[in-house]
XYZ file of N, CA and C in Angstrom:
660
model
N 110.153 111.590 86.641
C 109.515 111.408 87.943
C 110.528 111.616 89.063
N 110.035 112.074 90.149
C 110.891 112.165 91.311
C 110.052 112.085 92.566
N 110.712 112.089 93.668
C 110.026 111.802 94.925
C 109.256 113.000 95.443
N 108.110 112.738 95.991
C 107.359 113.773 96.682
C 107.965 113.986 98.055
N 108.061 115.252 98.456
C 108.603 115.527 99.782
C 107.494 115.438 100.809
N 106.981 114.258 100.955
C 105.953 113.995 101.953
C 106.351 112.754 102.699
N 105.910 112.602 103.937
C 106.276 111.401 104.676
C 105.801 110.166 103.943
N 106.642 109.140 103.908
C 106.260 107.901 103.261
C 106.207 106.802 104.291
N 105.137 106.034 104.239
C 104.996 104.904 105.139
C 104.413 103.761 104.376
N 103.651 102.944 105.033
C 103.022 101.825 104.349
C 102.046 102.349 103.315
N 101.973 101.638 102.190
C 101.045 102.044 101.142
C 99.619 101.903 101.630
N 98.745 102.807 101.187
C 97.339 102.685 101.577
C 96.766 101.356 101.104
N 95.769 100.889 101.796
C 95.109 99.649 101.407
C 93.752 99.985 100.843
N 93.482 99.536 99.641
C 92.257 99.916 98.959
C 91.281 98.765 98.970
N 90.137 98.984 99.607
C 89.046 98.030 99.509
C 89.031 96.960 100.572
N 90.172 96.745 101.265
C 90.164 95.684 102.258
C 89.325 96.108 103.450
N 88.622 95.184 104.031
C 87.794 95.512 105.185
C 88.654 95.993 106.342
N 88.152 96.966 107.066
C 88.916 97.553 108.160
C 89.186 96.527 109.252
N 90.290 96.756 109.969
C 90.588 95.911 111.112
C 91.517 94.757 110.795
N 91.874 94.572 109.507
C 92.770 93.485 109.163
C 94.197 93.996 109.092
N 95.144 93.132 109.382
C 96.553 93.508 109.333
C 96.999 93.662 107.893
N 97.804 94.700 107.618
C 98.315 94.882 106.267
C 99.291 93.785 105.895
N 99.776 93.049 106.864
C 100.686 91.953 106.580
C 99.998 90.621 106.470
N 98.671 90.593 106.365
C 97.926 89.346 106.278
C 98.460 88.500 105.129
N 98.797 87.245 105.420
C 99.410 86.382 104.417
C 98.528 86.179 103.201
N 97.234 86.074 103.415
C 96.346 85.846 102.274
C 96.272 87.076 101.373
N 96.212 88.223 101.978
C 96.202 89.443 101.171
C 97.494 89.549 100.366
N 98.615 89.298 101.014
C 99.886 89.357 100.308
C 99.956 88.325 99.191
N 99.338 87.168 99.419
C 99.318 86.126 98.391
C 98.506 86.572 97.180
N 97.409 87.254 97.423
C 96.598 87.783 96.318
C 97.409 88.793 95.512
N 98.085 89.696 96.204
C 98.876 90.719 95.517
C 100.027 90.096 94.737
N 100.691 89.126 95.338
C 101.798 88.459 94.647
C 101.300 87.708 93.417
N 100.149 87.072 93.553
C 99.559 86.364 92.413
C 99.234 87.338 91.289
N 98.640 88.465 91.638
C 98.283 89.461 90.622
C 99.516 89.950 89.879
N 100.577 90.263 90.614
C 101.782 90.763 89.940
C 102.395 89.683 89.052
N 102.389 88.449 89.526
C 102.942 87.357 88.711
C 102.123 87.157 87.440
N 100.805 87.201 87.549
C 99.951 87.003 86.375
C 100.072 88.167 85.399
N 100.285 89.374 85.921
C 100.449 90.530 85.035
C 101.712 90.420 84.185
N 102.671 89.654 84.642
C 103.877 89.431 83.846
C 103.611 88.475 82.679
N 102.476 87.790 82.735
C 102.158 86.775 81.728
C 101.038 87.179 80.794
N 100.122 88.048 81.254
C 98.963 88.401 80.437
C 98.433 89.770 80.817
N 97.538 90.285 79.986
C 96.943 91.599 80.226
C 96.018 91.562 81.442
N 95.861 92.708 82.075
C 95.010 92.796 83.256
C 93.582 92.337 82.947
N 93.069 92.708 81.764
C 91.717 92.334 81.402
C 91.513 90.840 81.244
N 92.605 90.107 81.071
C 92.513 88.652 80.901
C 92.658 87.892 82.208
N 92.814 88.621 83.306
C 92.952 87.992 84.628
C 91.608 88.061 85.338
N 91.152 86.943 85.838
C 89.861 86.898 86.522
C 90.052 86.827 88.031
N 88.985 87.080 88.756
C 89.023 86.929 90.214
C 89.288 85.470 90.572
N 88.743 84.550 89.803
C 89.018 83.132 90.044
C 90.510 82.834 89.907
N 91.165 83.462 88.924
C 92.612 83.291 88.763
C 93.356 83.773 90.002
N 92.957 84.928 90.499
C 93.618 85.506 91.668
C 93.387 84.642 92.906
N 92.159 84.199 93.086
C 91.842 83.371 94.254
C 92.589 82.042 94.187
N 92.565 81.421 93.019
C 93.227 80.127 92.877
C 94.737 80.259 93.102
N 95.335 81.293 92.539
C 96.771 81.489 92.711
C 97.156 81.764 94.149
N 96.253 82.388 94.906
C 96.522 82.692 96.314
C 96.142 81.538 97.236
N 95.553 80.487 96.655
C 95.174 79.328 97.468
C 93.963 79.565 98.330
N 93.035 80.396 97.845
C 91.832 80.686 98.608
C 90.611 80.517 97.697
N 89.435 80.571 98.285
C 88.205 80.475 97.512
C 87.809 81.857 96.998
N 86.911 81.862 96.022
C 86.408 83.136 95.503
C 85.714 83.959 96.602
N 84.839 83.369 97.430
C 84.232 84.164 98.509
C 85.278 84.751 99.466
N 86.351 83.991 99.730
C 87.397 84.506 100.618
C 88.108 85.692 99.990
N 88.293 85.660 98.673
C 88.904 86.806 97.982
C 88.170 88.089 98.328
N 86.846 88.040 98.311
C 86.055 89.242 98.539
C 86.131 89.733 99.980
N 86.664 88.911 100.859
C 86.895 89.371 102.231
C 88.046 90.380 102.266
N 88.936 90.280 101.265
C 90.120 91.138 101.221
C 89.993 92.291 100.232
N 89.369 92.038 99.100
C 89.242 93.067 98.068
C 87.845 92.993 97.448
N 87.251 94.133 97.160
C 85.914 94.117 96.545
C 85.936 93.821 95.055
N 87.112 93.933 94.423
C 87.210 93.730 92.984
C 88.666 93.528 92.607
N 88.894 93.102 91.383
C 90.275 92.977 90.934
C 90.881 94.360 90.684
N 90.043 95.366 90.385
C 90.558 96.733 90.259
C 91.195 97.199 91.562
N 90.589 96.830 92.683
C 91.143 97.213 93.982
C 92.505 96.569 94.204
N 92.695 95.370 93.670
C 94.008 94.713 93.766
C 95.042 95.524 92.985
N 94.702 95.923 91.763
C 95.635 96.702 90.949
C 95.967 98.032 91.611
N 94.972 98.697 92.184
C 95.209 99.970 92.867
C 96.144 99.797 94.064
N 95.970 98.708 94.804
C 96.846 98.460 95.939
C 98.274 98.216 95.467
N 98.422 97.482 94.373
C 99.761 97.275 93.810
C 100.390 98.603 93.399
N 99.603 99.480 92.777
C 100.132 100.781 92.381
C 100.507 101.614 93.593
N 99.676 101.587 94.628
C 100.017 102.277 95.881
C 101.377 101.813 96.396
N 101.587 100.513 96.378
C 102.821 99.949 96.926
C 104.032 100.338 96.085
N 103.871 100.331 94.760
C 104.994 100.686 93.885
C 105.378 102.153 94.083
N 104.393 103.044 94.131
C 104.716 104.457 94.301
C 105.306 104.730 95.682
N 104.818 104.029 96.716
C 105.400 104.184 98.050
C 106.838 103.692 98.064
N 107.102 102.597 97.353
C 108.470 102.071 97.274
C 109.388 103.066 96.558
N 108.885 103.681 95.493
C 109.688 104.668 94.773
C 109.999 105.875 95.645
N 109.001 106.354 96.377
C 109.232 107.483 97.280
C 110.253 107.145 98.356
N 110.124 105.956 98.919
C 111.062 105.543 99.967
C 112.473 105.404 99.407
N 112.581 104.894 98.194
C 113.903 104.731 97.578
C 114.561 106.083 97.323
N 113.745 107.073 96.938
C 114.293 108.401 96.658
C 114.808 109.081 97.919
N 114.141 108.825 99.037
C 114.611 109.361 100.313
C 114.802 110.870 100.288
N 115.983 111.326 100.746
C 116.247 112.760 100.876
C 117.155 113.278 99.768
N 117.166 112.607 98.614
C 118.086 113.001 97.544
C 117.908 114.472 97.163
N 116.673 114.942 97.036
C 116.470 116.332 96.647
C 116.996 117.311 97.687
N 116.999 116.912 98.947
C 117.513 117.787 99.995
C 119.031 117.927 99.913
N 119.678 117.022 99.209
C 121.146 117.038 99.086
C 121.592 117.458 97.688
N 120.696 118.082 96.949
C 120.944 118.383 95.549
C 122.177 119.260 95.340
N 122.353 120.269 96.184
C 123.442 121.226 95.977
C 124.824 120.604 96.172
N 124.915 119.460 96.864
C 126.223 118.807 97.064
C 126.896 118.533 95.716
N 126.124 117.972 94.802
C 126.631 117.578 93.485
C 125.398 117.358 92.608
N 124.908 118.421 91.956
C 123.628 118.313 91.252
C 123.570 117.171 90.240
N 124.592 117.011 89.445
C 124.555 115.946 88.438
C 124.437 114.573 89.097
N 125.234 114.344 90.129
C 125.213 113.046 90.804
C 123.879 112.804 91.506
N 123.346 113.857 92.162
C 122.096 113.674 92.891
C 120.915 113.473 91.940
N 120.833 114.228 90.829
C 119.754 113.997 89.876
C 119.851 112.599 89.282
N 121.086 112.176 88.992
C 121.235 110.827 88.427
C 120.807 109.763 89.444
N 121.202 109.979 90.691
C 120.810 109.043 91.744
C 119.289 108.949 91.833
N 118.624 110.074 91.761
C 117.165 110.095 91.867
C 116.515 109.352 90.699
N 116.940 109.690 89.483
C 116.357 109.048 88.304
C 116.648 107.550 88.319
N 117.853 107.166 88.712
C 118.208 105.746 88.752
C 117.389 104.987 89.785
N 117.146 105.608 90.929
C 116.356 104.933 91.967
C 114.903 104.745 91.522
N 114.366 105.748 90.848
C 113.016 105.593 90.328
C 112.970 104.555 89.217
N 113.978 104.545 88.386
C 114.026 103.537 87.323
C 114.060 102.132 87.927
N 114.840 101.957 88.965
C 114.928 100.639 89.606
C 113.596 100.253 90.247
N 112.950 101.214 90.914
C 111.680 100.912 91.587
C 110.592 100.550 90.584
N 110.432 101.357 89.558
C 109.394 101.085 88.562
C 109.775 99.915 87.665
N 111.047 99.807 87.342
C 111.479 98.685 86.518
C 111.331 97.360 87.225
N 111.443 97.379 88.551
C 111.276 96.155 89.317
C 109.839 95.688 89.388
N 108.906 96.568 89.017
C 107.475 96.227 89.026
C 106.858 96.658 87.690
N 107.571 96.416 86.620
C 107.139 96.953 85.337
C 105.780 96.406 84.887
N 105.467 95.175 85.258
C 104.172 94.620 84.857
C 103.025 95.418 85.473
N 103.204 95.860 86.719
C 102.183 96.684 87.380
C 102.102 98.052 86.714
N 103.260 98.646 86.445
C 103.309 99.965 85.812
C 102.619 99.928 84.450
N 102.921 98.926 83.662
C 102.340 98.828 82.328
C 100.834 98.577 82.399
N 100.412 97.736 83.335
C 98.981 97.456 83.474
C 98.225 98.722 83.845
N 98.763 99.501 84.765
C 98.091 100.738 85.175
C 98.032 101.738 84.025
N 99.113 101.824 83.265
C 99.115 102.732 82.117
C 98.072 102.313 81.093
N 97.907 101.021 80.923
C 96.974 100.513 79.914
C 95.517 100.688 80.318
N 95.230 100.636 81.622
C 93.823 100.756 82.042
C 93.450 102.170 82.465
N 94.422 103.053 82.510
C 94.165 104.399 83.022
C 93.081 105.124 82.234
N 93.031 104.883 80.937
C 92.032 105.564 80.119
C 90.607 105.165 80.430
N 90.419 103.979 80.983
C 89.068 103.489 81.254
C 88.769 103.331 82.742
N 89.777 103.458 83.583
C 89.598 103.279 85.019
C 89.821 104.616 85.719
N 88.722 105.245 86.134
C 88.804 106.586 86.711
C 89.612 106.608 88.005
N 89.537 105.547 88.802
C 90.249 105.555 90.084
C 91.752 105.441 89.872
N 92.181 104.603 88.930
C 93.608 104.529 88.596
C 94.070 105.890 88.083
N 93.258 106.504 87.248
C 93.620 107.810 86.689
C 93.757 108.851 87.787
N 92.823 108.868 88.742
C 92.901 109.833 89.845
C 94.113 109.579 90.731
N 94.357 108.318 91.039
C 95.503 107.994 91.888
C 96.796 108.437 91.229
N 96.954 108.098 89.945
C 98.202 108.463 89.279
C 98.341 109.978 89.162
N 97.245 110.688 88.912
C 97.299 112.142 88.833
C 97.732 112.744 90.162
N 97.232 112.217 91.271
C 97.624 112.712 92.598
C 99.098 112.475 92.863
N 99.564 111.273 92.520
C 100.971 110.938 92.725
C 101.859 111.840 91.869
N 101.497 111.973 90.601
C 102.298 112.790 89.699
C 102.325 114.242 90.141
N 101.211 114.743 90.657
C 101.176 116.132 91.111
C 102.136 116.355 92.276
N 102.246 115.384 93.173
C 103.197 115.529 94.282
C 104.627 115.526 93.773
N 104.923 114.674 92.796
C 106.276 114.649 92.233
C 106.578 115.952 91.488
N 105.588 116.447 90.766
C 105.767 117.719 90.060
C 106.082 118.828 91.057
N 105.355 118.874 92.149
C 105.601 119.911 93.160
C 107.005 119.780 93.750
N 107.447 118.548 94.004
C 108.776 118.350 94.585
C 109.867 118.829 93.639
N 109.752 118.499 92.364
C 110.762 118.936 91.388
C 110.690 120.442 91.184
N 109.489 120.989 91.149
C 109.332 122.441 91.046
C 110.080 123.136 92.176
N 109.901 122.645 93.397
C 110.579 123.236 94.560
C 112.094 123.126 94.416
N 112.575 121.986 93.916
C 114.015 121.792 93.735
C 114.563 122.741 92.675
N 113.853 122.900 91.575
C 114.301 123.815 90.524
C 114.362 125.242 91.053
N 113.335 125.641 91.787
C 113.321 126.996 92.350
C 114.486 127.187 93.311
N 114.821 126.157 94.083
C 115.965 126.245 94.979
C 117.274 126.387 94.233
N 117.435 125.657 93.140
C 118.655 125.766 92.335
C 118.757 127.141 91.671
N 117.635 127.726 91.325
C 117.653 129.078 90.763
C 118.025 130.110 91.812
N 117.504 129.916 93.018
C 117.814 130.879 94.086
C 119.302 130.880 94.421
N 119.927 129.725 94.367
C 121.358 129.692 94.715
C 122.246 130.037 93.528
N 121.648 130.335 92.385
C 122.411 130.782 91.223
C 122.970 129.668 90.373
N 122.609 128.416 90.662
C 123.139 127.294 89.887
C 122.374 127.107 88.586
N 121.080 127.427 88.602
C 120.237 127.275 87.419
C 119.726 128.647 86.993
N 119.703 128.915 85.697
C 119.207 130.221 85.231
C 117.687 130.291 85.286
N 117.181 131.512 85.339
C 115.744 131.685 85.214
C 115.310 131.266 83.815
N 114.052 130.946 83.694
C 113.549 130.529 82.393
C 112.080 130.244 82.479
N 111.669 129.124 81.935
C 110.271 128.720 81.997
C 109.808 128.657 83.449
N 108.518 128.864 83.693
C 108.017 128.662 85.059
C 108.420 127.278 85.564
N 108.890 127.221 86.794
C 109.434 125.963 87.323
C 108.395 124.854 87.312
N 107.135 125.193 87.570
C 106.108 124.154 87.556
C 105.916 123.587 86.156
N 105.874 124.447 85.147
C 105.702 123.962 83.780
C 106.869 123.066 83.378
N 108.068 123.480 83.731
C 109.244 122.677 83.413
C 109.185 121.328 84.119
N 108.764 121.344 85.383
C 108.651 120.097 86.142
C 107.611 119.164 85.532
N 106.481 119.710 85.110
C 105.449 118.889 84.471
C 106.005 118.229 83.221
N 106.700 119.005 82.396
C 107.243 118.466 81.151
C 108.268 117.364 81.418
N 109.145 117.580 82.390
C 110.185 116.595 82.677
C 109.602 115.315 83.264
N 108.683 115.453 84.197
C 108.062 114.260 84.782
C 107.252 113.493 83.745
N 106.537 114.219 82.888
C 105.747 113.560 81.846
C 106.651 112.859 80.846
N 107.774 113.471 80.534
C 108.736 112.833 79.641
C 109.238 111.524 80.238
N 109.621 111.545 81.508
C 110.088 110.316 82.150
C 109.039 109.221 82.062
N 107.795 109.606 82.345
C 106.713 108.633 82.332
C 106.604 107.955 80.963
N 106.596 108.746 79.913
C 106.442 108.193 78.564
C 107.670 107.399 78.132
N 108.864 107.921 78.420
C 110.089 107.228 78.015
C 110.200 105.889 78.720
N 109.907 105.867 80.029
C 109.963 104.597 80.750
C 108.926 103.610 80.223
N 107.732 104.116 79.927
C 106.709 103.216 79.400
C 107.193 102.566 78.103
N 107.733 103.372 77.197
C 108.209 102.829 75.923
C 109.340 101.830 76.135
N 110.240 102.133 77.063
C 111.357 101.221 77.335
C 110.867 99.912 77.930
N 109.987 99.990 78.914
C 109.492 98.776 79.575
C 108.621 97.933 78.636
N 107.820 98.614 77.798
C 106.860 97.900 76.953
C 107.424 97.551 75.588
N 108.546 98.166 75.202
C 109.023 98.006 73.844
C 108.023 98.581 72.859
N 107.418 99.701 73.246
C 106.317 100.299 72.501
C 106.842 101.375 71.567
N 106.998 101.043 70.292
C 107.486 102.018 69.321
C 108.955 102.336 69.552
N 109.429 103.498 69.083
C 110.815 103.882 69.351
C 111.045 103.948 70.857
N 112.078 103.271 71.322
C 112.320 103.217 72.764
C 113.811 103.291 73.036
N 114.164 103.966 74.112
C 115.563 104.036 74.545
C 115.936 102.692 75.168
N 117.105 102.180 74.833
C 117.563 100.922 75.423
C 117.639 101.066 76.932
N 117.267 100.022 77.630
C 117.201 100.127 79.087
C 118.554 100.468 79.703
N 119.638 99.975 79.111
C 120.962 100.271 79.678
C 121.323 101.759 79.576
N 120.641 102.475 78.673
C 120.970 103.884 78.424
C 119.942 104.861 78.990
N 118.783 104.364 79.412
C 117.663 105.269 79.650
C 117.928 106.249 80.789
N 118.599 105.827 81.845
C 118.856 106.748 82.959
C 119.741 107.901 82.509
N 120.803 107.605 81.769
C 121.718 108.665 81.337
C 121.094 109.576 80.290
N 120.243 109.029 79.433
C 119.550 109.871 78.460
C 118.623 110.846 79.175
N 117.823 110.326 80.107
C 116.925 111.200 80.859
C 117.703 112.239 81.659
N 118.794 111.816 82.268
C 119.599 112.737 83.072
C 120.084 113.923 82.246
N 120.627 113.667 81.061
C 121.150 114.768 80.254
C 120.041 115.730 79.832
N 118.863 115.197 79.534
C 117.753 116.075 79.170
C 117.347 116.937 80.369
N 117.252 116.320 81.545
C 116.886 117.072 82.754
C 117.915 118.171 83.039
N 119.182 117.832 83.003
C 120.215 118.820 83.322
C 120.207 119.967 82.320
N 120.088 119.635 81.043
C 120.080 120.671 80.015
C 118.862 121.581 80.165
N 117.715 120.995 80.497
C 116.501 121.792 80.651
C 116.562 122.686 81.885
N 117.138 122.185 82.966
C 117.155 122.937 84.227
C 118.309 123.926 84.289
N 119.514 123.477 83.847
C 120.728 124.271 84.050
C 121.308 124.871 82.767
N 120.815 124.445 81.602
C 121.382 124.815 80.308
C 122.798 124.261 80.145
N 123.133 123.263 80.913
C 124.426 122.581 80.836
C 124.280 121.227 81.467
N 125.145 120.279 81.121
C 125.120 118.967 81.761
C 126.110 118.885 82.905
N 126.755 120.012 83.229
C 127.708 120.015 84.360
C 127.398 121.195 85.289
N 126.277 121.141 85.994
C 125.920 122.236 86.899
C 126.882 122.327 88.075
N 127.070 123.517 88.610
C 128.014 123.689 89.721
C 127.468 123.207 91.049
N 128.329 122.611 91.880
C 127.900 122.267 93.242
C 127.877 123.521 94.101
N 127.405 123.348 95.314
C 127.345 124.486 96.225
C 128.758 124.976 96.511
């Protein structure tokens, strides 16, 4: 995964009635409660009553902020992806300075952003097969990241640092999809998984080898 080269601001708000402040304490309390509960149990085992009680509000008040618990999860995912984009910043624009260092910086920043909200990431991955809106949101986000990496690969090829090869978009799709699966396995302990202390460097070497055919690409 990597950052989309699009302006990043506050995460979209899903389902909340218009006219309310995104910093509303009760809304934030609902979101914080949801993330805390996701660290303890599966999304399907969390009820609206759980969310309302944890936020210190009534069930009817909950519906003033969100139409469903799915809307809460979508808002959490919006916030995590916005945080990842903001963390990535302009790293891709500085790629030619030191490709190995900049790619590592990018992967590490995404690892920190998603790892810091792993319960949300895992919950979204688990419900994606049955929740069409989560699936659409993640597909849109992933497509922007794929486009950003595709553009970066094409730029490295133009400057002669990376050789021609597979279509840049196909390569970007494969690399982003690999990151997604590897991180999921690491965060969830799902089957064979790369140790968390090693995952950034493992991903980095695969990315460099796939893009440059070497792990020591030349700077500008």
